[in-house]
XYZ file of C-alpha atoms in Angstrom:
726
model
C 97.703 -12.967 8.538
C 97.295 -15.705 11.135
C 93.919 -16.727 12.547
C 94.978 -15.300 15.910
C 95.690 -11.859 14.426
C 92.328 -11.914 12.667
C 90.533 -12.555 15.956
C 92.498 -9.810 17.689
C 91.538 -7.297 14.986
C 87.909 -8.394 15.149
C 87.938 -7.770 18.910
C 89.501 -4.320 18.365
C 86.703 -3.388 15.956
C 83.998 -4.696 18.294
C 85.555 -2.954 21.319
C 85.633 0.316 19.366
C 81.948 -0.029 18.497
C 81.128 -0.722 22.175
C 82.512 2.683 23.170
C 79.723 5.063 24.303
C 81.173 7.821 22.089
C 81.181 5.627 18.966
C 79.008 6.729 16.043
C 78.440 4.561 12.922
C 81.391 4.949 10.497
C 82.272 4.030 6.913
C 85.116 1.623 6.155
C 87.455 4.538 5.254
C 86.755 6.281 8.595
C 87.350 3.041 10.511
C 90.670 2.552 8.726
C 91.690 6.091 9.648
C 90.700 5.935 13.318
C 92.296 2.484 13.717
C 95.450 3.617 11.873
C 95.288 0.770 9.344
C 98.212 0.774 6.906
C 97.227 1.072 3.192
C 98.451 -2.466 2.455
C 96.184 -3.849 5.250
C 92.983 -2.197 4.018
C 91.879 -5.250 1.953
C 92.293 -7.293 5.154
C 90.091 -4.791 7.050
C 87.423 -5.156 4.349
C 87.576 -8.966 4.714
C 87.304 -8.786 8.520
C 84.332 -6.434 8.323
C 82.636 -8.835 5.903
C 83.240 -11.748 8.282
C 81.781 -9.808 11.207
C 78.725 -8.992 9.077
C 78.310 -12.687 8.177
C 78.615 -13.663 11.862
C 75.904 -11.139 12.766
C 78.217 -9.293 15.156
C 77.984 -5.979 13.264
C 75.551 -4.371 10.839
C 75.835 -1.919 7.924
C 73.232 0.730 7.113
C 72.136 2.107 3.725
C 74.870 4.765 3.845
C 77.584 2.149 4.283
C 78.207 2.897 7.962
C 79.130 0.070 10.338
C 77.873 -0.396 13.921
C 76.965 -3.070 16.476
C 73.536 -4.564 15.639
C 70.707 -2.891 17.460
C 69.062 -5.541 19.549
C 65.840 -5.089 21.440
C 66.191 -6.073 25.084
C 63.723 -8.678 26.320
C 62.135 -8.583 29.772
C 61.595 -11.693 31.848
C 62.017 -13.417 35.208
C 65.351 -14.968 36.177
C 65.462 -18.411 37.787
C 68.840 -19.250 39.283
C 70.547 -22.637 39.567
C 72.742 -23.709 42.474
C 75.705 -24.061 40.082
C 75.622 -20.347 39.247
C 73.949 -20.262 35.842
C 70.233 -19.658 35.333
C 67.293 -19.243 32.979
C 65.035 -16.350 32.031
C 61.392 -16.968 31.283
C 59.951 -14.525 28.738
C 56.167 -14.254 28.620
C 54.861 -15.580 25.309
C 58.154 -17.284 24.464
C 57.952 -21.072 24.315
C 61.481 -21.825 25.569
C 63.422 -20.228 28.434
C 66.711 -18.447 27.693
C 69.887 -19.937 29.156
C 72.083 -17.504 31.113
C 75.702 -18.714 31.489
C 77.303 -18.099 34.889
C 79.529 -15.307 33.561
C 76.493 -13.501 32.064
C 74.315 -13.435 35.222
C 75.700 -9.989 36.130
C 74.476 -9.870 39.727
C 70.913 -11.087 39.138
C 69.292 -13.081 41.939
C 66.565 -15.728 41.918
C 63.175 -14.411 40.638
C 64.521 -10.962 39.693
C 62.763 -9.199 36.820
C 65.520 -8.525 34.302
C 66.291 -7.259 30.823
C 68.307 -9.669 28.699
C 70.249 -9.462 25.468
C 70.340 -12.492 23.132
C 73.866 -13.807 22.539
C 74.801 -14.853 18.984
C 76.602 -18.013 20.186
C 74.595 -21.144 20.899
C 76.663 -23.832 22.599
C 73.818 -25.963 23.966
C 70.229 -26.810 23.133
C 68.803 -23.522 24.452
C 69.298 -19.991 23.146
C 71.852 -18.156 25.311
C 71.488 -14.622 26.637
C 73.147 -12.178 29.011
C 71.457 -10.131 31.703
C 71.768 -6.467 30.752
C 69.863 -4.857 33.615
C 68.029 -5.802 36.819
C 64.628 -4.091 36.845
C 63.228 -5.374 40.149
C 64.335 -7.720 42.875
C 62.132 -10.814 43.166
C 63.614 -12.323 46.322
C 63.966 -10.087 49.346
C 63.656 -12.722 52.098
C 65.172 -16.206 52.243
C 64.325 -19.094 54.561
C 67.184 -21.303 55.689
C 69.218 -22.909 58.434
C 71.522 -20.679 60.484
C 75.077 -21.836 61.161
C 77.100 -19.914 63.723
C 80.825 -19.287 63.386
C 83.066 -17.508 65.856
C 82.393 -13.892 64.876
C 79.626 -14.225 62.296
C 77.074 -16.651 60.903
C 75.642 -17.721 57.602
C 72.291 -19.007 56.401
C 72.098 -22.087 54.178
C 68.986 -21.500 52.012
C 66.257 -24.167 51.921
C 65.721 -23.293 48.271
C 68.306 -25.368 46.406
C 68.084 -22.998 43.414
C 69.975 -20.322 45.352
C 73.673 -20.625 44.486
C 75.282 -19.436 47.739
C 74.871 -19.083 51.486
C 73.975 -15.703 52.975
C 76.484 -14.004 55.259
C 75.043 -12.631 58.535
C 77.143 -10.510 60.898
C 76.842 -11.405 64.584
C 74.980 -8.213 65.521
C 72.356 -8.971 62.870
C 71.734 -12.611 63.864
C 68.907 -11.825 66.340
C 70.347 -14.406 68.730
C 69.989 -17.344 66.336
C 72.006 -20.465 67.165
C 73.311 -23.216 64.894
C 70.354 -25.231 63.676
C 67.848 -22.374 63.941
C 65.395 -22.097 61.069
C 65.347 -18.410 60.202
C 63.973 -15.870 57.747
C 66.768 -13.597 56.567
C 66.267 -10.293 54.761
C 68.830 -9.687 52.021
C 70.638 -6.371 52.501
C 73.334 -6.819 49.811
C 72.967 -9.127 46.798
C 76.702 -9.410 46.145
C 76.638 -7.637 42.787
C 78.174 -8.616 39.468
C 81.459 -9.576 41.190
C 79.614 -12.623 42.560
C 80.356 -11.994 46.222
C 78.150 -13.905 48.670
C 74.977 -11.991 49.510
C 74.593 -10.477 52.974
C 71.523 -10.231 55.163
C 69.973 -9.867 58.594
C 67.791 -12.327 60.496
C 64.254 -10.945 60.817
C 62.471 -14.013 62.218
C 63.464 -17.213 64.029
C 60.967 -19.979 63.228
C 62.403 -22.427 65.752
C 65.022 -25.154 65.822
C 65.358 -27.438 62.839
C 64.128 -30.433 64.909
C 61.126 -28.710 66.552
C 57.708 -30.106 65.514
C 56.061 -28.113 62.706
C 59.115 -25.963 61.951
C 59.842 -27.935 58.762
C 56.432 -27.162 57.254
C 56.506 -23.581 58.528
C 59.800 -23.108 56.688
C 58.109 -24.126 53.425
C 55.183 -21.800 54.169
C 57.611 -18.897 54.605
C 59.767 -19.938 51.658
C 56.800 -19.739 49.272
C 55.569 -16.562 50.979
C 52.210 -18.195 51.688
C 49.988 -15.873 53.715
C 48.836 -17.338 57.041
C 46.832 -15.104 59.349
C 44.231 -12.854 57.754
C 44.524 -9.086 58.323
C 42.272 -7.751 61.091
C 40.097 -5.816 58.631
C 39.447 -9.013 56.640
C 38.577 -10.977 59.786
C 36.211 -8.232 60.938
C 34.354 -8.324 57.616
C 34.070 -12.123 57.785
C 32.766 -12.030 61.352
C 30.115 -9.473 60.389
C 28.552 -11.843 57.827
C 25.164 -13.144 58.986
C 25.476 -16.655 60.520
C 22.303 -17.885 58.830
C 20.147 -17.218 55.762
C 17.448 -14.623 56.404
C 14.088 -14.055 54.724
C 15.559 -11.007 52.974
C 18.363 -13.215 51.549
C 15.772 -15.600 50.038
C 13.940 -12.781 48.263
C 13.849 -13.246 44.475
C 15.700 -16.569 44.542
C 14.607 -19.895 43.118
C 13.491 -21.957 46.133
C 14.938 -25.464 45.796
C 14.652 -26.466 49.460
C 12.192 -29.266 48.657
C 14.591 -30.827 46.156
C 16.475 -33.817 47.600
C 20.194 -33.098 47.453
C 23.429 -34.185 49.092
C 27.044 -33.152 49.418
C 29.641 -35.844 48.677
C 33.172 -35.119 49.935
C 36.127 -36.641 51.761
C 35.703 -37.567 55.423
C 37.805 -34.656 56.671
C 36.402 -31.942 54.345
C 34.964 -28.902 56.129
C 34.427 -26.374 53.310
C 31.584 -27.969 51.371
C 31.004 -25.789 48.316
C 29.046 -28.139 46.018
C 25.847 -30.177 46.366
C 24.170 -32.411 43.780
C 20.599 -33.480 43.086
C 19.125 -35.871 40.510
C 15.580 -36.731 39.413
C 14.198 -38.518 36.365
C 11.728 -37.219 33.771
C 10.907 -40.049 31.395
C 14.212 -41.143 29.889
C 15.968 -37.875 30.781
C 17.969 -37.000 33.875
C 17.441 -33.681 35.677
C 20.857 -32.992 37.193
C 21.353 -30.128 39.593
C 24.810 -28.864 40.540
C 24.415 -26.349 43.360
C 27.404 -24.185 44.279
C 27.743 -22.020 47.404
C 26.987 -18.381 46.584
C 30.184 -17.002 48.098
C 29.886 -13.760 46.112
C 26.853 -12.850 48.241
C 29.204 -12.448 51.203
C 32.430 -11.370 49.480
C 31.705 -8.090 47.762
C 33.871 -6.892 44.898
C 36.868 -4.792 45.975
C 36.149 -5.294 49.687
C 39.023 -6.184 52.029
C 37.826 -9.805 51.853
C 37.865 -9.756 48.059
C 41.300 -8.136 47.770
C 42.763 -10.700 50.169
C 41.101 -13.574 48.274
C 42.553 -12.334 44.967
C 45.988 -11.949 46.551
C 45.861 -15.576 47.764
C 44.232 -16.865 44.567
C 43.544 -20.321 45.961
C 43.455 -22.373 49.147
C 46.673 -24.302 49.717
C 46.393 -27.891 50.968
C 49.614 -28.807 52.750
C 50.188 -32.180 54.342
C 49.449 -30.968 57.898
C 47.324 -27.855 57.374
C 45.142 -25.874 54.995
C 45.907 -22.242 54.231
C 42.456 -21.071 53.133
C 41.587 -18.426 50.568
C 38.759 -17.176 52.815
C 38.516 -17.033 56.633
C 36.997 -20.101 58.340
C 34.029 -18.022 59.525
C 32.944 -18.018 55.867
C 34.506 -21.156 54.356
C 33.372 -23.475 57.159
C 30.343 -21.417 58.161
C 27.699 -19.598 56.133
C 29.380 -20.441 52.778
C 29.647 -24.157 53.533
C 26.679 -26.225 52.334
C 26.145 -27.926 55.690
C 23.391 -30.529 55.908
C 20.171 -29.404 57.578
C 20.836 -25.685 56.971
C 19.357 -23.264 54.452
C 22.078 -21.926 52.176
C 22.335 -19.498 49.258
C 23.604 -21.049 46.033
C 24.115 -20.632 42.316
C 22.453 -23.622 40.667
C 23.155 -25.104 37.259
C 20.049 -27.173 36.456
C 20.661 -29.423 33.456
C 18.435 -31.794 31.493
C 20.622 -34.631 30.229
C 19.330 -37.137 27.675
C 20.212 -40.873 27.655
C 23.179 -40.113 25.361
C 24.704 -37.790 27.976
C 23.918 -34.601 26.024
C 22.721 -31.470 27.839
C 19.511 -30.672 25.976
C 18.387 -27.838 28.247
C 19.771 -25.941 31.223
C 19.079 -23.057 33.554
C 21.397 -20.956 35.697
C 19.709 -19.520 38.764
C 20.344 -17.829 42.077
C 18.790 -20.258 44.533
C 18.203 -21.151 48.154
C 18.857 -24.812 48.977
C 18.698 -27.210 51.915
C 21.124 -30.167 51.846
C 19.507 -33.367 53.174
C 22.615 -35.419 54.004
C 26.373 -34.918 54.151
C 27.790 -37.983 52.375
C 31.379 -39.208 52.014
C 33.040 -40.744 48.973
C 33.630 -43.943 50.966
C 29.984 -44.303 51.982
C 28.573 -43.615 48.498
C 31.086 -46.030 46.934
C 29.956 -48.743 49.367
C 26.358 -48.194 48.257
C 27.100 -48.116 44.509
C 29.978 -50.596 44.177
C 29.476 -52.996 47.094
C 25.732 -52.588 47.717
C 26.720 -52.739 51.386
C 23.567 -53.723 53.380
C 24.405 -51.496 56.349
C 25.060 -48.389 54.223
C 22.044 -49.073 52.014
C 19.815 -49.331 55.086
C 21.149 -46.146 56.683
C 20.585 -44.103 53.507
C 17.700 -46.101 52.029
C 15.735 -43.006 50.956
C 18.754 -41.860 48.903
C 19.888 -45.190 47.422
C 17.722 -44.944 44.235
C 19.161 -41.472 43.546
C 22.747 -42.719 44.036
C 22.157 -45.578 41.603
C 20.739 -43.152 39.040
C 23.763 -40.910 39.629
C 26.105 -43.835 38.946
C 24.279 -44.599 35.688
C 24.356 -40.958 34.550
C 28.018 -40.606 35.543
C 28.893 -43.618 33.388
C 26.981 -42.157 30.408
C 28.667 -38.734 30.752
C 32.109 -40.287 31.120
C 31.702 -42.521 28.068
C 30.522 -39.551 26.001
C 33.514 -37.496 27.127
C 35.867 -40.354 26.270
C 34.189 -40.740 22.883
C 35.067 -37.170 21.941
C 38.675 -37.825 23.005
C 39.087 -36.618 26.608
C 42.271 -37.951 28.206
C 42.049 -39.505 31.672
C 45.362 -39.991 33.475
C 44.814 -42.095 36.575
C 48.103 -41.760 38.451
C 47.632 -42.301 42.205
C 47.959 -39.326 44.535
C 49.395 -39.927 47.978
C 47.747 -39.752 51.367
C 50.257 -39.032 54.159
C 49.154 -39.867 57.716
C 50.922 -37.842 60.443
C 51.077 -38.244 64.214
C 50.302 -35.404 66.653
C 53.809 -33.965 66.313
C 53.697 -34.006 62.513
C 55.842 -37.095 61.936
C 54.703 -39.383 59.091
C 53.196 -42.709 60.207
C 51.993 -44.045 56.883
C 52.008 -43.168 53.185
C 49.549 -44.793 50.851
C 48.136 -44.115 47.386
C 44.859 -42.199 47.388
C 42.753 -44.074 44.878
C 39.725 -42.672 43.067
C 36.495 -44.639 43.433
C 33.059 -44.560 41.792
C 31.886 -41.716 44.042
C 34.909 -39.460 43.397
C 34.526 -40.030 39.640
C 30.779 -39.341 39.882
C 31.312 -35.905 41.456
C 34.116 -35.209 38.984
C 31.805 -36.003 36.036
C 28.984 -33.779 37.317
C 31.303 -30.848 38.082
C 32.955 -31.090 34.644
C 29.546 -31.041 32.964
C 28.444 -27.961 34.929
C 31.733 -26.175 34.181
C 31.367 -26.856 30.455
C 27.719 -25.753 30.437
C 28.486 -22.437 32.167
C 31.516 -21.744 29.931
C 29.547 -22.440 26.754
C 26.685 -20.200 27.929
C 28.984 -17.207 28.414
C 31.027 -17.878 25.297
C 27.923 -17.507 23.114
C 26.864 -14.407 25.060
C 30.290 -12.972 24.100
C 30.518 -11.588 27.630
C 33.838 -10.964 29.446
C 34.696 -14.177 31.284
C 37.503 -16.245 32.851
C 38.021 -19.577 31.083
C 40.128 -22.562 32.052
C 42.253 -23.337 29.007
C 44.702 -26.098 28.133
C 46.766 -25.523 24.997
C 47.685 -28.188 22.456
C 50.953 -30.005 23.190
C 54.189 -28.834 21.667
C 54.454 -30.501 18.193
C 58.125 -31.341 18.775
C 57.309 -33.236 21.995
C 54.504 -35.116 20.268
C 56.857 -35.967 17.406
C 59.382 -37.381 19.906
C 56.612 -39.360 21.627
C 55.461 -40.710 18.246
C 58.991 -41.883 17.397
C 59.377 -43.479 20.804
C 56.115 -45.477 20.820
C 56.964 -46.733 17.336
C 59.649 -48.872 19.047
C 56.831 -50.698 20.864
C 54.747 -51.187 17.728
C 52.309 -48.322 18.385
C 51.490 -45.359 16.186
C 49.308 -42.263 16.257
C 48.123 -39.702 13.745
C 49.765 -36.360 14.381
C 49.718 -33.457 11.956
C 52.648 -31.100 11.626
C 51.059 -28.473 13.833
C 48.696 -30.313 16.180
C 47.305 -33.608 17.375
C 43.730 -34.444 18.379
C 43.376 -35.533 22.026
C 41.521 -38.624 20.829
C 44.780 -39.933 19.363
C 46.409 -39.797 22.803
C 43.339 -41.349 24.402
C 43.414 -44.200 21.866
C 47.082 -44.726 22.651
C 46.372 -44.923 26.401
C 43.586 -47.434 25.728
C 45.897 -49.588 23.588
C 48.612 -49.766 26.244
C 46.253 -50.477 29.158
C 47.434 -53.581 31.021
C 50.670 -53.887 29.017
C 54.174 -53.866 30.577
C 54.907 -50.537 28.885
C 51.727 -48.828 30.165
C 53.431 -46.847 32.958
C 56.285 -45.830 30.687
C 54.170 -44.520 27.811
C 51.556 -42.936 30.118
C 54.237 -40.867 31.858
C 55.821 -39.788 28.599
C 52.408 -38.812 27.241
C 51.696 -36.734 30.349
C 55.083 -35.018 30.057
C 54.334 -34.021 26.466
C 51.311 -31.985 27.650
C 51.259 -28.317 28.634
C 49.943 -26.887 31.906
C 46.371 -25.647 32.108
C 45.846 -21.985 33.052
C 43.219 -19.252 33.306
C 42.529 -16.932 30.385
C 40.011 -14.390 29.145
C 40.185 -16.085 25.731
C 38.208 -19.291 25.154
C 40.833 -21.365 23.337
C 39.547 -24.746 24.525
C 40.770 -27.454 26.866
C 42.937 -30.031 25.091
C 43.004 -32.640 27.868
C 39.217 -32.643 28.230
C 38.711 -32.361 24.452
C 36.335 -29.517 25.278
C 35.773 -26.315 23.306
C 34.391 -24.476 26.341
C 35.548 -24.901 29.905
C 35.760 -22.836 33.094
C 36.011 -23.252 36.862
C 32.597 -22.523 38.359
C 32.270 -25.153 41.102
C 34.695 -24.152 43.912
C 34.352 -20.466 44.858
C 35.382 -21.125 48.488
C 38.865 -22.233 47.451
C 39.490 -20.733 43.966
C 39.285 -17.066 43.059
C 38.368 -17.523 39.341
C 35.182 -19.351 40.422
C 34.263 -16.471 42.731
C 34.917 -13.962 39.934
C 32.764 -15.986 37.536
C 29.881 -16.054 40.041
C 29.779 -12.253 40.061
C 29.545 -12.156 36.276
C 26.807 -14.825 36.257
C 24.733 -12.932 38.813
C 25.050 -9.625 36.964
C 23.961 -11.339 33.752
C 20.996 -13.046 35.480
C 19.898 -9.719 36.959
C 20.207 -7.881 33.631
C 23.023 -5.661 34.944
C 25.754 -6.710 32.541
C 25.529 -3.360 30.778
C 28.237 -1.636 28.769
C 29.911 0.013 31.766
C 30.160 -3.336 33.601
C 31.416 -5.085 30.465
C 34.168 -2.444 30.157
C 34.976 -2.883 33.849
C 35.383 -6.657 33.497
C 37.393 -6.319 30.284
C 39.833 -4.147 32.250
C 40.227 -6.339 35.371
C 39.879 -9.936 34.106
C 43.282 -10.290 32.340
C 45.031 -9.525 35.639
C 42.643 -11.821 37.560
C 43.477 -14.681 35.157
C 47.228 -14.026 35.394
C 47.268 -13.718 39.199
C 45.120 -16.836 39.626
C 47.388 -18.897 37.352
C 50.505 -17.734 39.222
C 49.022 -18.461 42.660
C 47.887 -21.891 41.477
C 51.487 -22.684 40.422
C 52.792 -21.484 43.795
C 50.268 -23.642 45.676
C 51.117 -26.703 43.575
C 54.840 -26.259 44.214
C 54.357 -25.768 47.968
C 52.130 -28.852 48.171
C 54.721 -30.918 46.293
C 57.518 -29.695 48.577
C 55.661 -30.599 51.789
C 54.823 -34.028 50.367
C 58.487 -34.577 49.418
C 59.570 -33.479 52.891
C 57.295 -35.920 54.730
C 58.032 -38.758 52.319
C 61.760 -38.265 52.907
C 61.261 -38.155 56.679
C 59.221 -41.366 56.450
C 61.975 -43.144 54.497
C 64.601 -42.145 57.095
C 63.089 -44.914 59.233
C 63.428 -47.463 56.426
C 67.139 -47.235 55.584
C 68.383 -50.624 54.394
C 64.962 -51.973 53.436
C 64.297 -53.420 49.984
C 61.294 -52.537 47.817
C 60.081 -53.250 44.330
C 59.425 -50.029 42.452
C 58.986 -48.716 38.929
C 61.486 -46.541 37.043
C 59.617 -43.225 36.852
C 62.365 -41.112 35.316
C 65.603 -41.606 33.389
C 68.173 -38.795 33.291
C 71.877 -38.402 32.581
C 72.574 -38.541 36.334
C 70.567 -41.662 37.137
C 67.256 -43.482 37.498
C 64.291 -42.206 39.494
C 62.334 -45.087 41.015
C 58.806 -44.768 42.419
C 57.675 -47.174 45.145
C 54.082 -48.470 45.492
C 53.468 -45.892 48.266
C 54.316 -43.075 45.737
C 57.724 -42.298 47.325
C 60.367 -41.515 44.673
C 64.150 -41.791 45.008
C 67.261 -41.710 42.829
C 69.642 -44.516 41.858
C 72.679 -42.479 40.845
C 74.334 -43.553 37.587
C 77.583 -44.181 39.479
C 75.729 -46.744 41.610
C 74.656 -48.886 38.665
C 76.953 -51.917 38.939
C 78.858 -53.981 36.394
C 79.315 -51.465 33.591
C 79.711 -47.834 32.552
C 76.194 -46.544 31.794
C 75.239 -43.682 29.543
C 71.898 -41.946 28.970
C 70.175 -42.600 25.645
C 67.744 -39.650 25.485
C 65.956 -40.770 22.307
C 65.100 -44.172 23.796
C 64.481 -42.821 27.347
C 66.826 -45.426 28.785
C 70.144 -45.934 30.546
C 72.418 -48.278 28.572
C 75.583 -50.141 29.575
C 78.419 -49.459 27.144
C 79.927 -52.973 27.425
C 77.057 -55.263 28.391
C 74.233 -53.484 26.527
C 72.117 -53.851 29.694
C 69.337 -51.257 29.672
C 67.142 -49.608 32.285
C 63.942 -48.228 30.768
C 61.208 -45.893 31.969
C 58.341 -47.977 33.414
C 60.513 -51.018 34.121
C 60.117 -52.743 37.518
C 63.227 -52.609 39.699
C 64.164 -53.853 43.167
C 65.897 -51.122 45.154
C 67.412 -50.721 48.588
C 67.058 -47.495 50.588
C 70.597 -46.151 50.963
C 70.037 -42.625 52.259
C 67.239 -40.188 53.081
C 67.636 -36.585 54.207
C 64.544 -34.547 54.963
C 66.507 -31.274 54.987
C 67.601 -31.622 51.373
C 64.458 -33.700 50.591
C 66.501 -36.320 48.800
C 66.214 -40.106 48.849
C 68.954 -42.303 47.407
C 68.434 -45.907 46.375
C 70.946 -48.537 45.318
C 70.393 -51.894 43.673
C 70.339 -54.578 46.400
C 73.068 -56.728 44.828
C 75.463 -53.792 44.560
C 76.750 -54.358 48.108
C 76.559 -58.151 48.129
C 79.870 -59.703 49.145
C 81.115 -56.420 50.605
C 81.525 -56.411 54.374
C 80.911 -52.807 55.304
C 80.284 -53.618 58.945
C 76.705 -52.412 58.727
C 74.841 -55.672 58.886
C 72.524 -57.700 56.731
C 71.264 -56.799 53.259
C 67.988 -58.627 53.684
C 64.671 -56.839 53.187
C 63.569 -54.996 56.282
C 67.026 -54.708 57.826
C 68.355 -51.318 58.873
C 71.802 -50.049 57.933
């Protein structure tokens, strides 16, 4: 029998077993129902054995054959513009790959049931979508394009594989170039027709000021205005601290304390104080008592949980709480009495917390300081700043000393400190970018960071040993396979690290970062190390924080802008008041898993939205610099090209087809692009001169070329010198 006939007979058997009426049968029954001739029965036996070996059928104890019973897995589908997609299964390390012909009508972010496929053609396990349980995308933001008798919406989200058809009567009067929100009325189904929808909101024209950011706000479904009920509750909060509010609280109004924030910060939720007792430091971290004004399960609380976090976009802040609270009674404004939760720590000269106290307090901030001003006092000893804040200068100098001690102790235990610059984007009144520069940390920002980390660890440890229900901030160990790949890679540079089969100690990564500091390969290895790490999240289990090399960690210090901090404050206050009784413990055990999950999801959404707005404004900025030449660093190497980051943090792509003089291929193991003839390589972290070829804010893409690529070619577009425009 030929191979082709064998495959045909296999398919016949499998098709039979797929029939809804099929019941498991013995070999003899299969031969009968399939009308197999007696001389072909040995062949049937062989085919059945092959199918068993391939895992495509199973046989039970009674000798009956059937398709293998496979448990369906539930997850969330993420589509790709090319038609295929991935399904993320909770608790599963790697996403499942869904080939285009196995998507079966699923749409981006749908909750689906999937069936694992036996074949594995690529690196990831393949699966097919068996059933759509719930639609995850009901509204899409995009640009409307009008045709003669209909229109279509081109989605902003590049993960969506097709445009959305809109009939003329459902266009709401949109014109070509309108930014719209379209509600999907028909998803196209398994036949892969284009989805259909109706325009429900016109945000404005694509070139109108602010419409670009508003499109991102809508695309991520970020809530803007607060519901009326929420606003009414916020407005009813007392504008100042009353005598009744102070009752039973630790009065710390005579303690000298300051807030230290950025110049434009308005929601000041942490203040710090420091005194000396012999050789010890008495450090106070005082956090706004937001839970005093946001009662559990109130409209304010439900809205705060729904939002999860404040979102800091390039031109606006979408707050977790209304401004009446976040900028008013909950903000630790200088010269005003405020309610707080204070973590009062005694820290010895080694940086160890030898004693601490958590207390409900009333405080009075003496001065509102900025990072810039405090850095001038500590780093530069600026005479003008020192004179203006002369009564506080000794405390700032003590703070700098303590910060250094705490930081060194944290580094000694293995905490990893990645110091990649964030970007500061300056906009004009209409929202156009004027300048992009790296936002560097200084002594003052590190000082506040050190004190907040110490308070967060102290609070987490306290509640861990109480064995009370709590929300921890956890950071799992890196994936061993990624660490193994990193270990092999750094070996090429003469570095090594100790990594067990299952886990690595953070100190090994910290030692590596120390070794490479100041070397040409520092940027390269730092980025690869960061990429080998997992994302931090919220959890009710205290599994430790790998990056901080900390056994106990939580978020306690920002209840104005993060819901987990607000939730933690309630637990702290109940414990301090002796009310954390069995009924309350049961209550928290029931609600905290969902609080942790929701907070982690909303944090991811905020991060993605912030990244998208930054990319948008960076691309718009580079539109004005077409043709200019910069020196950047290769920040990513992929099969399709080189990503290059400029000193102002803007990143663009040099497509592989634009690399001159050779045919280049991607060497994944070495993280480099290599010329097949010349052997010329482009490595991660390598410096590279690039010319801005193209920038499109609507697709948020920036394309670079190498400056010499066009030399000698007269394209009629002028000079190739730095600063020239094409």
